[in-house]
PDB file of C-alpha atoms in Angstrom:
ATOM      1  CA  MET A   2      -7.917  35.327  -5.012  1.00 74.00           C
ATOM      2  CA  GLU A   3      -7.074  36.477  -1.483  1.00 82.00           C
ATOM      3  CA  LEU A   4      -7.821  33.870   1.182  1.00 90.00           C
ATOM      4  CA  THR A   5      -9.122  35.072   4.565  1.00 93.00           C
ATOM      5  CA  VAL A   6     -10.074  33.359   7.807  1.00 94.00           C
ATOM      6  CA  THR A   7     -13.711  33.855   6.821  1.00 94.00           C
ATOM      7  CA  THR A   8     -13.129  31.893   3.615  1.00 95.00           C
ATOM      8  CA  PHE A   9     -11.959  28.877   5.608  1.00 96.00           C
ATOM      9  CA  LEU A  10     -14.734  29.254   8.210  1.00 95.00           C
ATOM     10  CA  ILE A  11     -17.372  29.110   5.474  1.00 92.00           C
ATOM     11  CA  VAL A  12     -15.874  26.350   3.351  1.00 95.00           C
ATOM     12  CA  CYS A  13     -14.539  23.823   5.881  1.00 96.00           C
ATOM     13  CA  PRO A  14     -17.677  23.142   7.997  1.00 92.00           C
ATOM     14  CA  LEU A  15     -19.879  22.910   4.905  1.00 91.00           C
ATOM     15  CA  VAL A  16     -17.386  20.555   3.261  1.00 93.00           C
ATOM     16  CA  PHE A  17     -17.673  18.309   6.333  1.00 92.00           C
ATOM     17  CA  LEU A  18     -21.473  18.273   6.059  1.00 86.00           C
ATOM     18  CA  GLY A  19     -21.372  17.678   2.316  1.00 85.00           C
ATOM     19  CA  ALA A  20     -18.867  14.851   2.707  1.00 86.00           C
ATOM     20  CA  PHE A  21     -21.065  13.194   5.343  1.00 85.00           C
ATOM     21  CA  VAL A  22     -24.038  13.229   2.958  1.00 78.00           C
ATOM     22  CA  ASP A  23     -21.893  12.168   0.015  1.00 75.00           C
ATOM     23  CA  ALA A  24     -20.561   9.108   1.818  1.00 72.00           C
ATOM     24  CA  ILE A  25     -24.120   7.914   2.411  1.00 72.00           C
ATOM     25  CA  ALA A  26     -25.909   8.594  -0.841  1.00 62.00           C
ATOM     26  CA  GLY A  27     -23.828  10.843  -3.048  1.00 62.00           C
ATOM     27  CA  GLY A  28     -24.770  14.401  -3.930  1.00 65.00           C
ATOM     28  CA  GLY A  29     -22.447  16.010  -1.396  1.00 75.00           C
ATOM     29  CA  GLY A  30     -21.288  18.416  -4.083  1.00 76.00           C
ATOM     30  CA  LEU A  31     -24.697  20.029  -3.727  1.00 73.00           C
ATOM     31  CA  ILE A  32     -23.421  21.378  -0.412  1.00 79.00           C
ATOM     32  CA  THR A  33     -19.664  21.644  -0.987  1.00 85.00           C
ATOM     33  CA  LEU A  34     -19.658  23.441  -4.340  1.00 83.00           C
ATOM     34  CA  PRO A  35     -21.985  26.247  -3.156  1.00 81.00           C
ATOM     35  CA  ALA A  36     -19.772  26.555  -0.061  1.00 86.00           C
ATOM     36  CA  TYR A  37     -16.858  27.649  -2.223  1.00 89.00           C
ATOM     37  CA  LEU A  38     -19.073  30.006  -4.220  1.00 82.00           C
ATOM     38  CA  ILE A  39     -20.541  31.570  -1.069  1.00 84.00           C
ATOM     39  CA  ALA A  40     -16.993  32.131   0.181  1.00 88.00           C
ATOM     40  CA  GLY A  41     -16.296  34.175  -2.955  1.00 84.00           C
ATOM     41  CA  VAL A  42     -14.287  31.631  -4.931  1.00 88.00           C
ATOM     42  CA  PRO A  43     -14.684  32.211  -8.719  1.00 84.00           C
ATOM     43  CA  PRO A  44     -16.818  29.492 -10.399  1.00 81.00           C
ATOM     44  CA  HIS A  45     -14.100  27.650 -12.335  1.00 81.00           C
ATOM     45  CA  TYR A  46     -11.798  27.709  -9.308  1.00 89.00           C
ATOM     46  CA  ALA A  47     -14.680  26.579  -7.079  1.00 88.00           C
ATOM     47  CA  VAL A  48     -15.422  23.538  -9.255  1.00 86.00           C
ATOM     48  CA  ALA A  49     -11.731  22.638  -9.453  1.00 91.00           C
ATOM     49  CA  THR A  50     -10.913  23.096  -5.751  1.00 95.00           C
ATOM     50  CA  ASN A  51     -14.059  21.210  -4.814  1.00 92.00           C
ATOM     51  CA  LYS A  52     -12.668  18.219  -6.738  1.00 92.00           C
ATOM     52  CA  LEU A  53      -9.571  18.247  -4.522  1.00 94.00           C
ATOM     53  CA  SER A  54     -11.476  18.179  -1.229  1.00 92.00           C
ATOM     54  CA  SER A  55     -14.016  15.714  -2.593  1.00 88.00           C
ATOM     55  CA  ALA A  56     -11.392  13.277  -3.860  1.00 88.00           C
ATOM     56  CA  GLY A  57      -9.464  13.375  -0.588  1.00 87.00           C
ATOM     57  CA  GLY A  58     -12.524  12.451   1.463  1.00 83.00           C
ATOM     58  CA  THR A  59     -13.910   9.929  -0.997  1.00 81.00           C
ATOM     59  CA  ILE A  60     -10.719   7.866  -0.677  1.00 87.00           C
ATOM     60  CA  PHE A  61     -11.560   7.134   2.961  1.00 81.00           C
ATOM     61  CA  SER A  62     -15.251   6.320   2.522  1.00 76.00           C
ATOM     62  CA  THR A  63     -14.355   4.124  -0.456  1.00 85.00           C
ATOM     63  CA  ALA A  64     -11.782   2.232   1.597  1.00 85.00           C
ATOM     64  CA  ARG A  65     -14.293   1.691   4.392  1.00 80.00           C
ATOM     65  CA  PHE A  66     -16.974   0.303   2.069  1.00 79.00           C
ATOM     66  CA  CYS A  67     -14.469  -2.006   0.360  1.00 85.00           C
ATOM     67  CA  LYS A  68     -13.009  -3.196   3.658  1.00 85.00           C
ATOM     68  CA  ASN A  69     -16.463  -4.309   4.755  1.00 84.00           C
ATOM     69  CA  GLY A  70     -17.117  -6.180   1.505  1.00 85.00           C
ATOM     70  CA  TYR A  71     -19.604  -3.730  -0.017  1.00 84.00           C
ATOM     71  CA  ALA A  72     -18.177  -3.715  -3.546  1.00 88.00           C
ATOM     72  CA  ASP A  73     -18.335  -5.899  -6.640  1.00 92.00           C
ATOM     73  CA  PHE A  74     -14.851  -5.410  -8.075  1.00 93.00           C
ATOM     74  CA  ARG A  75     -15.563  -7.285 -11.318  1.00 93.00           C
ATOM     75  CA  LEU A  76     -18.247  -4.732 -12.125  1.00 92.00           C
ATOM     76  CA  ALA A  77     -16.276  -1.868 -10.628  1.00 93.00           C
ATOM     77  CA  VAL A  78     -13.218  -2.190 -12.888  1.00 95.00           C
ATOM     78  CA  PRO A  79     -14.992  -1.493 -16.216  1.00 96.00           C
ATOM     79  CA  GLY A  80     -17.017   1.218 -14.471  1.00 95.00           C
ATOM     80  CA  ILE A  81     -13.800   2.844 -13.241  1.00 95.00           C
ATOM     81  CA  LEU A  82     -12.237   2.806 -16.710  1.00 96.00           C
ATOM     82  CA  ALA A  83     -15.385   4.285 -18.267  1.00 96.00           C
ATOM     83  CA  ALA A  84     -15.590   6.985 -15.583  1.00 95.00           C
ATOM     84  CA  LEU A  85     -11.918   7.813 -16.072  1.00 94.00           C
ATOM     85  CA  LEU A  86     -12.510   8.562 -19.734  1.00 96.00           C
ATOM     86  CA  GLY A  87     -15.827  10.326 -19.225  1.00 95.00           C
ATOM     87  CA  SER A  88     -14.639  12.547 -16.384  1.00 94.00           C
ATOM     88  CA  SER A  89     -11.518  13.652 -18.232  1.00 93.00           C
ATOM     89  CA  LEU A  90     -13.665  14.590 -21.220  1.00 94.00           C
ATOM     90  CA  GLY A  91     -16.160  16.437 -19.016  1.00 91.00           C
ATOM     91  CA  ALA A  92     -13.428  18.418 -17.257  1.00 90.00           C
ATOM     92  CA  HIS A  93     -11.957  19.545 -20.562  1.00 91.00           C
ATOM     93  CA  ILE A  94     -15.420  20.659 -21.684  1.00 88.00           C
ATOM     94  CA  ALA A  95     -15.936  22.537 -18.389  1.00 83.00           C
ATOM     95  CA  LEU A  96     -12.890  24.664 -19.094  1.00 84.00           C
ATOM     96  CA  ARG A  97     -14.323  25.760 -22.439  1.00 82.00           C
ATOM     97  CA  VAL A  98     -18.126  25.624 -22.375  1.00 71.00           C
ATOM     98  CA  ASP A  99     -20.804  27.285 -20.238  1.00 70.00           C
ATOM     99  CA  ASP A 100     -22.546  24.812 -17.907  1.00 57.00           C
ATOM    100  CA  GLN A 101     -26.066  26.128 -18.619  1.00 66.00           C
ATOM    101  CA  VAL A 102     -26.825  23.114 -20.840  1.00 68.00           C
ATOM    102  CA  PHE A 103     -26.315  20.676 -17.964  1.00 55.00           C
ATOM    103  CA  LYS A 104     -28.439  22.814 -15.636  1.00 61.00           C
ATOM    104  CA  ILE A 105     -31.315  22.711 -18.116  1.00 70.00           C
ATOM    105  CA  MET A 106     -30.957  18.936 -18.346  1.00 65.00           C
ATOM    106  CA  LEU A 107     -31.144  18.658 -14.550  1.00 59.00           C
ATOM    107  CA  VAL A 108     -34.334  20.708 -14.416  1.00 66.00           C
ATOM    108  CA  ILE A 109     -35.916  18.177 -16.783  1.00 73.00           C
ATOM    109  CA  LEU A 110     -34.499  14.972 -15.282  1.00 65.00           C
ATOM    110  CA  LEU A 111     -34.678  15.585 -11.533  1.00 62.00           C
ATOM    111  CA  PRO A 112     -38.494  15.548 -11.197  1.00 68.00           C
ATOM    112  CA  ILE A 113     -38.544  12.229 -13.106  1.00 70.00           C
ATOM    113  CA  ILE A 114     -35.902  10.741 -10.820  1.00 61.00           C
ATOM    114  CA  ALA A 115     -37.672  12.027  -7.700  1.00 59.00           C
ATOM    115  CA  PHE A 116     -40.985  10.532  -8.840  1.00 66.00           C
ATOM    116  CA  TYR A 117     -39.323   7.169  -9.463  1.00 61.00           C
ATOM    117  CA  VAL A 118     -37.731   7.051  -6.010  1.00 56.00           C
ATOM    118  CA  LEU A 119     -40.895   8.224  -4.248  1.00 55.00           C
ATOM    119  CA  THR A 120     -43.068   5.583  -5.931  1.00 62.00           C
ATOM    120  CA  LYS A 121     -40.583   2.743  -5.395  1.00 57.00           C
ATOM    121  CA  LYS A 122     -40.931   1.024  -2.037  1.00 53.00           C
ATOM    122  CA  ASP A 123     -37.177   0.575  -1.672  1.00 54.00           C
ATOM    123  CA  LEU A 124     -34.016   0.632  -3.698  1.00 53.00           C
ATOM    124  CA  GLU A 125     -33.340  -3.096  -3.424  1.00 55.00           C
ATOM    125  CA  PRO A 126     -33.735  -4.833  -6.815  1.00 53.00           C
ATOM    126  CA  SER A 127     -36.515  -7.392  -7.051  1.00 53.00           C
ATOM    127  CA  GLN A 128     -35.319 -10.977  -6.870  1.00 50.00           C
ATOM    128  CA  GLU A 129     -37.718 -11.806  -9.704  1.00 55.00           C
ATOM    129  CA  LYS A 130     -36.058  -9.272 -11.975  1.00 69.00           C
ATOM    130  CA  LYS A 131     -32.453 -10.428 -12.075  1.00 77.00           C
ATOM    131  CA  ILE A 132     -30.563  -9.567 -15.245  1.00 86.00           C
ATOM    132  CA  SER A 133     -27.649 -11.257 -16.959  1.00 90.00           C
ATOM    133  CA  ARG A 134     -24.095 -10.463 -15.930  1.00 91.00           C
ATOM    134  CA  LYS A 135     -23.352  -9.312 -19.474  1.00 93.00           C
ATOM    135  CA  LEU A 136     -26.174  -6.781 -19.371  1.00 95.00           C
ATOM    136  CA  GLN A 137     -24.941  -5.579 -15.978  1.00 94.00           C
ATOM    137  CA  TYR A 138     -21.546  -4.837 -17.513  1.00 96.00           C
ATOM    138  CA  VAL A 139     -23.118  -2.889 -20.383  1.00 96.00           C
ATOM    139  CA  ILE A 140     -25.273  -0.789 -18.040  1.00 96.00           C
ATOM    140  CA  VAL A 141     -22.415  -0.088 -15.635  1.00 96.00           C
ATOM    141  CA  ILE A 142     -20.019   0.945 -18.413  1.00 96.00           C
ATOM    142  CA  LEU A 143     -22.483   3.267 -20.172  1.00 97.00           C
ATOM    143  CA  ALA A 144     -23.742   4.829 -16.931  1.00 96.00           C
ATOM    144  CA  SER A 145     -20.251   5.295 -15.504  1.00 96.00           C
ATOM    145  CA  PHE A 146     -19.057   7.016 -18.680  1.00 97.00           C
ATOM    146  CA  ALA A 147     -22.051   9.355 -18.978  1.00 95.00           C
ATOM    147  CA  ILE A 148     -22.287  10.238 -15.282  1.00 94.00           C
ATOM    148  CA  GLY A 149     -18.501  10.438 -15.045  1.00 93.00           C
ATOM    149  CA  MET A 150     -18.543  13.032 -17.834  1.00 93.00           C
ATOM    150  CA  TYR A 151     -21.171  15.009 -15.909  1.00 87.00           C
ATOM    151  CA  ASP A 152     -19.020  14.763 -12.782  1.00 86.00           C
ATOM    152  CA  GLY A 153     -15.986  16.142 -14.581  1.00 88.00           C
ATOM    153  CA  PHE A 154     -18.070  18.966 -15.996  1.00 84.00           C
ATOM    154  CA  TYR A 155     -20.145  19.978 -12.959  1.00 77.00           C
ATOM    155  CA  GLY A 156     -20.493  17.324 -10.252  1.00 76.00           C
ATOM    156  CA  PRO A 157     -23.324  17.688  -7.700  1.00 72.00           C
ATOM    157  CA  GLY A 158     -25.559  14.619  -7.592  1.00 74.00           C
ATOM    158  CA  THR A 159     -23.055  12.275  -9.262  1.00 81.00           C
ATOM    159  CA  GLY A 160     -23.081   9.647  -6.524  1.00 79.00           C
ATOM    160  CA  THR A 161     -26.854   9.771  -6.247  1.00 79.00           C
ATOM    161  CA  PHE A 162     -27.283   9.219  -9.984  1.00 84.00           C
ATOM    162  CA  LEU A 163     -24.834   6.304  -9.947  1.00 89.00           C
ATOM    163  CA  ILE A 164     -26.610   4.573  -7.056  1.00 86.00           C
ATOM    164  CA  LEU A 165     -29.984   4.981  -8.752  1.00 85.00           C
ATOM    165  CA  VAL A 166     -28.736   3.481 -12.029  1.00 90.00           C
ATOM    166  CA  TYR A 167     -26.822   0.666 -10.347  1.00 92.00           C
ATOM    167  CA  THR A 168     -29.807  -0.388  -8.235  1.00 88.00           C
ATOM    168  CA  SER A 169     -32.691   0.193 -10.668  1.00 86.00           C
ATOM    169  CA  LEU A 170     -31.104  -0.830 -13.972  1.00 90.00           C
ATOM    170  CA  ALA A 171     -28.074  -2.969 -13.088  1.00 90.00           C
ATOM    171  CA  LYS A 172     -30.057  -4.664 -10.267  1.00 89.00           C
ATOM    172  CA  MET A 173     -27.273  -4.395  -7.677  1.00 89.00           C
ATOM    173  CA  ASP A 174     -28.178  -4.457  -3.972  1.00 85.00           C
ATOM    174  CA  VAL A 175     -28.095  -1.004  -2.430  1.00 81.00           C
ATOM    175  CA  LEU A 176     -24.989  -1.362  -0.245  1.00 82.00           C
ATOM    176  CA  THR A 177     -22.920  -2.996  -2.991  1.00 87.00           C
ATOM    177  CA  SER A 178     -24.040  -0.280  -5.393  1.00 88.00           C
ATOM    178  CA  ALA A 179     -22.973   2.303  -2.804  1.00 83.00           C
ATOM    179  CA  GLY A 180     -19.528   0.704  -2.607  1.00 88.00           C
ATOM    180  CA  ASN A 181     -19.150   0.553  -6.388  1.00 93.00           C
ATOM    181  CA  THR A 182     -20.385   4.125  -6.615  1.00 90.00           C
ATOM    182  CA  LYS A 183     -17.568   5.205  -4.309  1.00 86.00           C
ATOM    183  CA  LEU A 184     -14.963   3.481  -6.493  1.00 93.00           C
ATOM    184  CA  VAL A 185     -16.318   5.023  -9.691  1.00 93.00           C
ATOM    185  CA  ASN A 186     -16.916   8.449  -8.163  1.00 88.00           C
ATOM    186  CA  LEU A 187     -13.400   8.530  -6.728  1.00 90.00           C
ATOM    187  CA  THR A 188     -12.030   7.788 -10.190  1.00 91.00           C
ATOM    188  CA  SER A 189     -14.049  10.541 -11.838  1.00 90.00           C
ATOM    189  CA  ASN A 190     -12.973  13.010  -9.142  1.00 88.00           C
ATOM    190  CA  LEU A 191      -9.281  12.195  -9.550  1.00 92.00           C
ATOM    191  CA  SER A 192      -9.465  12.267 -13.334  1.00 91.00           C
ATOM    192  CA  ALA A 193     -11.082  15.715 -13.371  1.00 91.00           C
ATOM    193  CA  LEU A 194      -8.714  16.934 -10.649  1.00 93.00           C
ATOM    194  CA  VAL A 195      -5.674  16.084 -12.773  1.00 93.00           C
ATOM    195  CA  VAL A 196      -7.077  18.140 -15.654  1.00 92.00           C
ATOM    196  CA  PHE A 197      -7.819  21.093 -13.366  1.00 92.00           C
ATOM    197  CA  LEU A 198      -4.382  20.926 -11.711  1.00 95.00           C
ATOM    198  CA  MET A 199      -2.711  20.947 -15.109  1.00 94.00           C
ATOM    199  CA  ASN A 200      -4.674  24.085 -15.982  1.00 93.00           C
ATOM    200  CA  GLY A 201      -3.840  25.856 -12.707  1.00 93.00           C
ATOM    201  CA  VAL A 202      -7.377  26.423 -11.442  1.00 91.00           C
ATOM    202  CA  VAL A 203      -7.090  24.612  -8.084  1.00 95.00           C
ATOM    203  CA  ILE A 204      -6.583  26.771  -4.962  1.00 96.00           C
ATOM    204  CA  LEU A 205      -4.276  24.407  -3.070  1.00 95.00           C
ATOM    205  CA  PRO A 206      -4.195  26.000   0.445  1.00 96.00           C
ATOM    206  CA  LEU A 207      -7.980  26.113   0.669  1.00 96.00           C
ATOM    207  CA  GLY A 208      -8.452  22.716  -0.978  1.00 95.00           C
ATOM    208  CA  LEU A 209      -5.951  20.941   1.277  1.00 96.00           C
ATOM    209  CA  ALA A 210      -7.529  22.420   4.408  1.00 96.00           C
ATOM    210  CA  ALA A 211     -10.950  21.303   3.203  1.00 96.00           C
ATOM    211  CA  VAL A 212      -9.590  17.779   2.565  1.00 95.00           C
ATOM    212  CA  VAL A 213      -9.200  17.268   6.332  1.00 95.00           C
ATOM    213  CA  PHE A 214     -12.866  18.084   6.926  1.00 95.00           C
ATOM    214  CA  SER A 215     -13.905  16.035   3.921  1.00 91.00           C
ATOM    215  CA  ILE A 216     -12.084  12.975   5.279  1.00 91.00           C
ATOM    216  CA  ALA A 217     -13.857  13.299   8.636  1.00 90.00           C
ATOM    217  CA  GLY A 218     -17.277  13.655   6.982  1.00 88.00           C
ATOM    218  CA  HIS A 219     -16.751  10.721   4.630  1.00 81.00           C
ATOM    219  CA  TYR A 220     -15.501   8.450   7.405  1.00 81.00           C
ATOM    220  CA  LEU A 221     -18.491   9.130   9.660  1.00 84.00           C
ATOM    221  CA  GLY A 222     -20.982   9.038   6.780  1.00 81.00           C
ATOM    222  CA  ALA A 223     -19.755   5.674   5.512  1.00 72.00           C
ATOM    223  CA  GLY A 224     -20.188   4.190   8.970  1.00 73.00           C
ATOM    224  CA  MET A 225     -23.716   5.601   9.197  1.00 71.00           C
ATOM    225  CA  ALA A 226     -24.658   4.121   5.809  1.00 60.00           C
ATOM    226  CA  MET A 227     -23.422   0.632   6.684  1.00 59.00           C
ATOM    227  CA  LYS A 228     -25.117   0.728  10.080  1.00 61.00           C
ATOM    228  CA  ASN A 229     -28.543   1.832   8.850  1.00 59.00           C
ATOM    229  CA  GLY A 230     -28.553   0.111   5.460  1.00 52.00           C
ATOM    230  CA  GLY A 231     -30.652   0.817   2.400  1.00 54.00           C
ATOM    231  CA  LYS A 232     -33.603   2.477   4.120  1.00 58.00           C
ATOM    232  CA  PHE A 233     -31.485   5.323   5.465  1.00 60.00           C
ATOM    233  CA  ILE A 234     -29.738   5.737   2.109  1.00 59.00           C
ATOM    234  CA  ARG A 235     -33.124   6.060   0.372  1.00 61.00           C
ATOM    235  CA  VAL A 236     -34.191   8.912   2.688  1.00 66.00           C
ATOM    236  CA  ILE A 237     -30.962  10.781   2.076  1.00 62.00           C
ATOM    237  CA  ILE A 238     -31.263  10.275  -1.694  1.00 60.00           C
ATOM    238  CA  LEU A 239     -34.734  11.821  -1.706  1.00 65.00           C
ATOM    239  CA  ALA A 240     -33.509  14.796   0.309  1.00 67.00           C
ATOM    240  CA  VAL A 241     -30.517  15.305  -1.974  1.00 60.00           C
ATOM    241  CA  ILE A 242     -32.649  15.141  -5.118  1.00 64.00           C
ATOM    242  CA  ALA A 243     -35.058  17.715  -3.691  1.00 70.00           C
ATOM    243  CA  MET A 244     -32.269  20.124  -2.717  1.00 66.00           C
ATOM    244  CA  LEU A 245     -30.448  19.656  -6.009  1.00 62.00           C
ATOM    245  CA  PHE A 246     -33.632  20.376  -7.959  1.00 69.00           C
ATOM    246  CA  ILE A 247     -34.349  23.543  -5.967  1.00 75.00           C
ATOM    247  CA  LYS A 248     -30.762  24.748  -6.341  1.00 66.00           C
ATOM    248  CA  THR A 249     -30.786  24.114 -10.088  1.00 65.00           C
ATOM    249  CA  ILE A 250     -34.109  25.918 -10.581  1.00 73.00           C
ATOM    250  CA  MET A 251     -32.868  28.921  -8.576  1.00 72.00           C
ATOM    251  CA  GLU A 252     -29.664  29.103 -10.631  1.00 66.00           C
ATOM    252  CA  ALA A 253     -31.598  28.836 -13.889  1.00 63.00           C
ATOM    253  CA  ILE A 254     -33.972  31.633 -12.837  1.00 67.00           C
ATOM    254  CA  GLY A 255     -31.122  33.751 -11.513  1.00 60.00           C
TER     255      GLY A 255
END
């Protein structure tokens, strides 16, 4: 496609905003992917190029979380390996299959997730409901594979879904789950990106320009998350779920 100044003016600011949200609670793809589509980028190229800008920014927010100790690396490693496999599989499927199936699934699941978050006082796991380390590993591996596959296929909401599973089922504290989410999400982004690059569907000039804005958004968003803690993350998660649900419904109707 032909790139114009307007293309960059639409994509880059929205990528910054999406990256800021993504660094805090995930779901930044809800903003960044539509940005590419609004700018006239064909769907497959939009998904692929979005992976490039997303991965570039996620590297910085991931590094900032890890530097401040908000990551459980023993749980992160199996999650990373599972996401690597799942995302690669999802990206291959995305190149061959219509994404309508995943959109239908989101329409069903998002109201359930929203209800859970709204009725839960906070995202911190109850101290009376600790689970075994072995069960944590099982939950993290299965969730990282399944959500990683979704990320490779489509993407928006991946980080939000990971945080919800890590806190509610794996009983991780919210900031550690955010750090682990960054590690796993970065892996799924890079894995899918490799597949898309090999198939020539990444628009490099646009994606590399967007990376700069993505880095800035992720850096500022990660700092905001660590400063305001779990309460702020919960508010952002609810907002992201609501927007993602509305967007999915509109696409399904359209």
